[in-house]
Amino acid sequence: IAMETYIRQRQLIMSPLITSHVIGENEPLTSVFNKVIAAKEVNHKGQGLWVSLKLLPGDLAQVQKDFSHLVDRSTAVARKMGFPEIILPGDVRNDIYVTLIQGEFDKGKKKTPKNVEVTMSVHDEDGNLQEKAIHPGAGYEGVSEYKSVVYYQVKQPCWYETVKVGL
């Protein structure tokens, strides 16, 4: 209980302890998890899904000072979505998040469903494209267009991809 209270009261800085490589590049993370969970044969020779996190106490400046071997300038800092219980003076949060959830597409006269990719972009009231207004994740530079994962011949694709819109 003490750790849960501590986590709620402090800003969390989490640093991955091992590097990862891409698996399931063209499918959502939930689908990869389900495949790993449902696998009947497990190869115990290092294959699998591995995630390691370490809780580092303190604010960002303190963590960078005390744990410089884990947190450096290249570490992406992601702020929690939503509003904290206590809003400090000068803490401006005008974040807009857009989540692409799912779609249903008719195959028409084709025998198989269509390939689907969704492109998101931000435009002003005059229809002008806003450059670098979409941020696909913490540590990423803004992009003018965000392209979703491509689903190959799926009638009802589910993306659950969230991007941050910042002007």
CSV table of C-alpha atoms in Angstrom, one decimal:
chain,number,residue,atom,x,y,z
A,1,ILE,CA,0.0,0.0,0.0
A,2,ALA,CA,2.9,2.4,0.8
A,3,MET,CA,4.3,1.9,-2.7
A,4,GLU,CA,0.9,2.7,-4.4
A,5,THR,CA,0.6,5.9,-2.3
A,6,TYR,CA,4.2,6.8,-3.3
A,7,ILE,CA,3.5,6.2,-7.0
A,8,ARG,CA,0.3,8.4,-6.9
A,9,GLN,CA,2.1,11.2,-5.2
A,10,ARG,CA,5.3,11.3,-7.3
A,11,GLN,CA,6.0,11.7,-10.9
A,12,LEU,CA,7.2,8.4,-12.4
A,13,ILE,CA,10.2,8.2,-14.5
A,14,MET,CA,10.5,4.8,-16.1
A,15,SER,CA,13.6,3.8,-18.1
A,16,PRO,CA,13.7,0.6,-20.2
A,17,LEU,CA,16.6,-1.6,-18.9
A,18,ILE,CA,17.0,-3.6,-22.2
A,19,THR,CA,16.7,-2.6,-25.8
A,20,SER,CA,13.9,-4.1,-27.8
A,21,HIS,CA,13.3,-5.0,-31.4
A,22,VAL,CA,10.2,-4.8,-33.5
A,23,ILE,CA,7.9,-7.8,-33.5
A,24,GLY,CA,4.5,-7.7,-35.1
A,25,GLU,CA,5.3,-4.6,-37.1
A,26,ASN,CA,2.0,-4.6,-39.0
A,27,GLU,CA,-0.4,-5.4,-36.2
A,28,PRO,CA,-1.5,-3.7,-32.9
A,29,LEU,CA,0.3,-4.5,-29.7
A,30,THR,CA,-2.8,-6.1,-28.2
A,31,SER,CA,-2.8,-8.6,-31.1
A,32,VAL,CA,0.9,-9.4,-30.4
A,33,PHE,CA,0.1,-9.9,-26.7
A,34,ASN,CA,-2.8,-12.2,-27.5
A,35,LYS,CA,-0.7,-14.3,-29.9
A,36,VAL,CA,2.0,-14.7,-27.2
A,37,ILE,CA,-0.5,-15.6,-24.6
A,38,ALA,CA,-2.3,-18.1,-26.8
A,39,ALA,CA,0.9,-19.8,-28.0
A,40,LYS,CA,0.7,-23.5,-27.3
A,41,GLU,CA,4.4,-24.3,-27.8
A,42,VAL,CA,6.8,-22.2,-25.9
A,43,ASN,CA,10.5,-22.1,-26.9
A,44,HIS,CA,12.5,-21.6,-23.8
A,45,LYS,CA,15.6,-20.5,-25.7
A,46,GLY,CA,15.2,-16.8,-25.2
A,47,GLN,CA,12.2,-16.2,-27.4
A,48,GLY,CA,9.2,-14.4,-26.1
A,49,LEU,CA,8.0,-11.0,-25.1
A,50,TRP,CA,10.2,-9.3,-22.5
A,51,VAL,CA,9.6,-5.9,-20.9
A,52,SER,CA,11.7,-4.6,-18.0
A,53,LEU,CA,11.0,-1.4,-16.2
A,54,LYS,CA,12.6,0.2,-13.1
A,55,LEU,CA,10.9,2.8,-10.9
A,56,LEU,CA,13.2,5.8,-10.3
A,57,PRO,CA,12.1,8.1,-7.5
A,58,GLY,CA,12.2,11.9,-7.8
A,59,ASP,CA,11.5,14.5,-10.5
A,60,LEU,CA,13.2,14.5,-13.9
A,61,ALA,CA,16.2,16.7,-12.8
A,62,GLN,CA,16.8,14.6,-9.7
A,63,VAL,CA,16.6,11.3,-11.6
A,64,GLN,CA,19.0,12.5,-14.3
A,65,LYS,CA,21.4,13.5,-11.6
A,66,ASP,CA,21.2,10.3,-9.5
A,67,PHE,CA,20.8,7.8,-12.3
A,68,SER,CA,22.7,9.3,-15.2
A,69,HIS,CA,23.8,5.8,-16.3
A,70,LEU,CA,20.0,5.0,-16.9
A,71,VAL,CA,18.6,8.3,-18.0
A,72,ASP,CA,20.4,10.6,-20.5
A,73,ARG,CA,19.5,13.3,-23.0
A,74,SER,CA,18.1,10.7,-25.5
A,75,THR,CA,15.6,9.3,-22.9
A,76,ALA,CA,12.1,10.3,-24.0
A,77,VAL,CA,9.9,11.8,-21.2
A,78,ALA,CA,6.2,11.1,-21.6
A,79,ARG,CA,3.7,13.1,-19.5
A,80,LYS,CA,0.7,11.3,-18.2
A,81,MET,CA,-2.4,11.7,-20.3
A,82,GLY,CA,-5.1,13.6,-18.5
A,83,PHE,CA,-4.9,16.1,-15.6
A,84,PRO,CA,-3.0,15.4,-12.4
A,85,GLU,CA,-4.8,15.8,-9.0
A,86,ILE,CA,-2.7,18.9,-8.2
A,87,ILE,CA,-2.1,21.4,-11.0
A,88,LEU,CA,1.0,23.5,-10.2
A,89,PRO,CA,1.3,27.2,-11.2
A,90,GLY,CA,2.8,27.5,-14.7
A,91,ASP,CA,1.9,23.9,-15.7
A,92,VAL,CA,0.0,24.5,-18.9
A,93,ARG,CA,-1.8,21.4,-20.4
A,94,ASN,CA,-3.5,22.1,-23.7
A,95,ASP,CA,-2.9,18.6,-25.0
A,96,ILE,CA,-5.3,17.1,-27.5
A,97,TYR,CA,-5.1,13.4,-28.1
A,98,VAL,CA,-6.8,11.6,-31.0
A,99,THR,CA,-7.3,7.9,-31.0
A,100,LEU,CA,-8.0,6.0,-34.2
A,101,ILE,CA,-10.1,3.1,-33.0
A,102,GLN,CA,-11.6,0.9,-35.7
A,103,GLY,CA,-13.5,0.9,-39.0
A,104,GLU,CA,-15.8,-1.3,-41.0
A,105,PHE,CA,-15.3,-1.5,-44.7
A,106,ASP,CA,-17.4,-3.3,-47.3
A,107,LYS,CA,-15.5,-5.3,-49.8
A,108,GLY,CA,-17.9,-4.2,-52.6
A,109,LYS,CA,-17.8,-6.5,-55.6
A,110,LYS,CA,-14.3,-7.9,-54.7
A,111,LYS,CA,-13.9,-11.4,-53.4
A,112,THR,CA,-11.6,-10.4,-50.5
A,113,PRO,CA,-11.7,-7.3,-48.2
A,114,LYS,CA,-9.7,-4.2,-49.1
A,115,ASN,CA,-6.3,-3.2,-47.7
A,116,VAL,CA,-6.8,-0.3,-45.3
A,117,GLU,CA,-4.4,2.4,-44.2
A,118,VAL,CA,-5.6,5.6,-42.5
A,119,THR,CA,-3.8,8.9,-42.9
A,120,MET,CA,-4.3,11.7,-40.3
A,121,SER,CA,-3.4,15.3,-40.8
A,122,VAL,CA,-4.3,18.7,-39.1
A,123,HIS,CA,-5.7,21.6,-41.1
A,124,ASP,CA,-6.7,25.1,-40.1
A,125,GLU,CA,-10.1,26.6,-40.8
A,126,ASP,CA,-9.0,27.6,-44.3
A,127,GLY,CA,-7.9,24.0,-45.1
A,128,ASN,CA,-4.1,24.7,-44.9
A,129,LEU,CA,-2.0,21.8,-43.7
A,130,GLN,CA,-0.4,22.5,-40.3
A,131,GLU,CA,3.2,21.3,-40.6
A,132,LYS,CA,4.6,19.0,-37.8
A,133,ALA,CA,1.4,19.2,-35.7
A,134,ILE,CA,1.1,15.5,-35.0
A,135,HIS,CA,3.3,13.8,-32.4
A,136,PRO,CA,3.1,10.0,-32.7
A,137,GLY,CA,4.9,9.4,-29.4
A,138,ALA,CA,7.2,10.8,-26.7
A,139,GLY,CA,10.5,11.8,-28.1
A,140,TYR,CA,9.3,12.0,-31.7
A,141,GLU,CA,9.5,15.2,-33.7
A,142,GLY,CA,6.2,16.4,-35.0
A,143,VAL,CA,5.0,15.1,-38.4
A,144,SER,CA,2.6,16.6,-40.9
A,145,GLU,CA,0.9,13.3,-41.6
A,146,TYR,CA,0.5,10.2,-39.5
A,147,LYS,CA,0.0,6.9,-41.4
A,148,SER,CA,-1.6,4.0,-39.5
A,149,VAL,CA,-0.7,0.4,-39.6
A,150,VAL,CA,-1.8,-1.2,-42.9
A,151,TYR,CA,-4.3,-4.0,-42.5
A,152,TYR,CA,-4.1,-6.5,-45.4
A,153,GLN,CA,-7.6,-7.7,-46.4
A,154,VAL,CA,-9.3,-7.2,-43.0
A,155,LYS,CA,-13.0,-6.1,-43.1
A,156,GLN,CA,-13.1,-4.7,-39.6
A,157,PRO,CA,-9.6,-3.4,-38.7
A,158,CYS,CA,-8.9,-2.2,-35.1
A,159,TRP,CA,-6.0,0.2,-34.6
A,160,TYR,CA,-6.2,1.8,-31.2
A,161,GLU,CA,-3.4,4.1,-32.2
A,162,THR,CA,-3.2,7.4,-30.2
A,163,VAL,CA,-1.4,10.6,-31.4
A,164,LYS,CA,-0.9,13.9,-29.7
A,165,VAL,CA,-1.9,17.1,-31.6
A,166,GLY,CA,0.1,20.1,-30.7
A,167,LEU,CA,0.2,23.4,-32.6
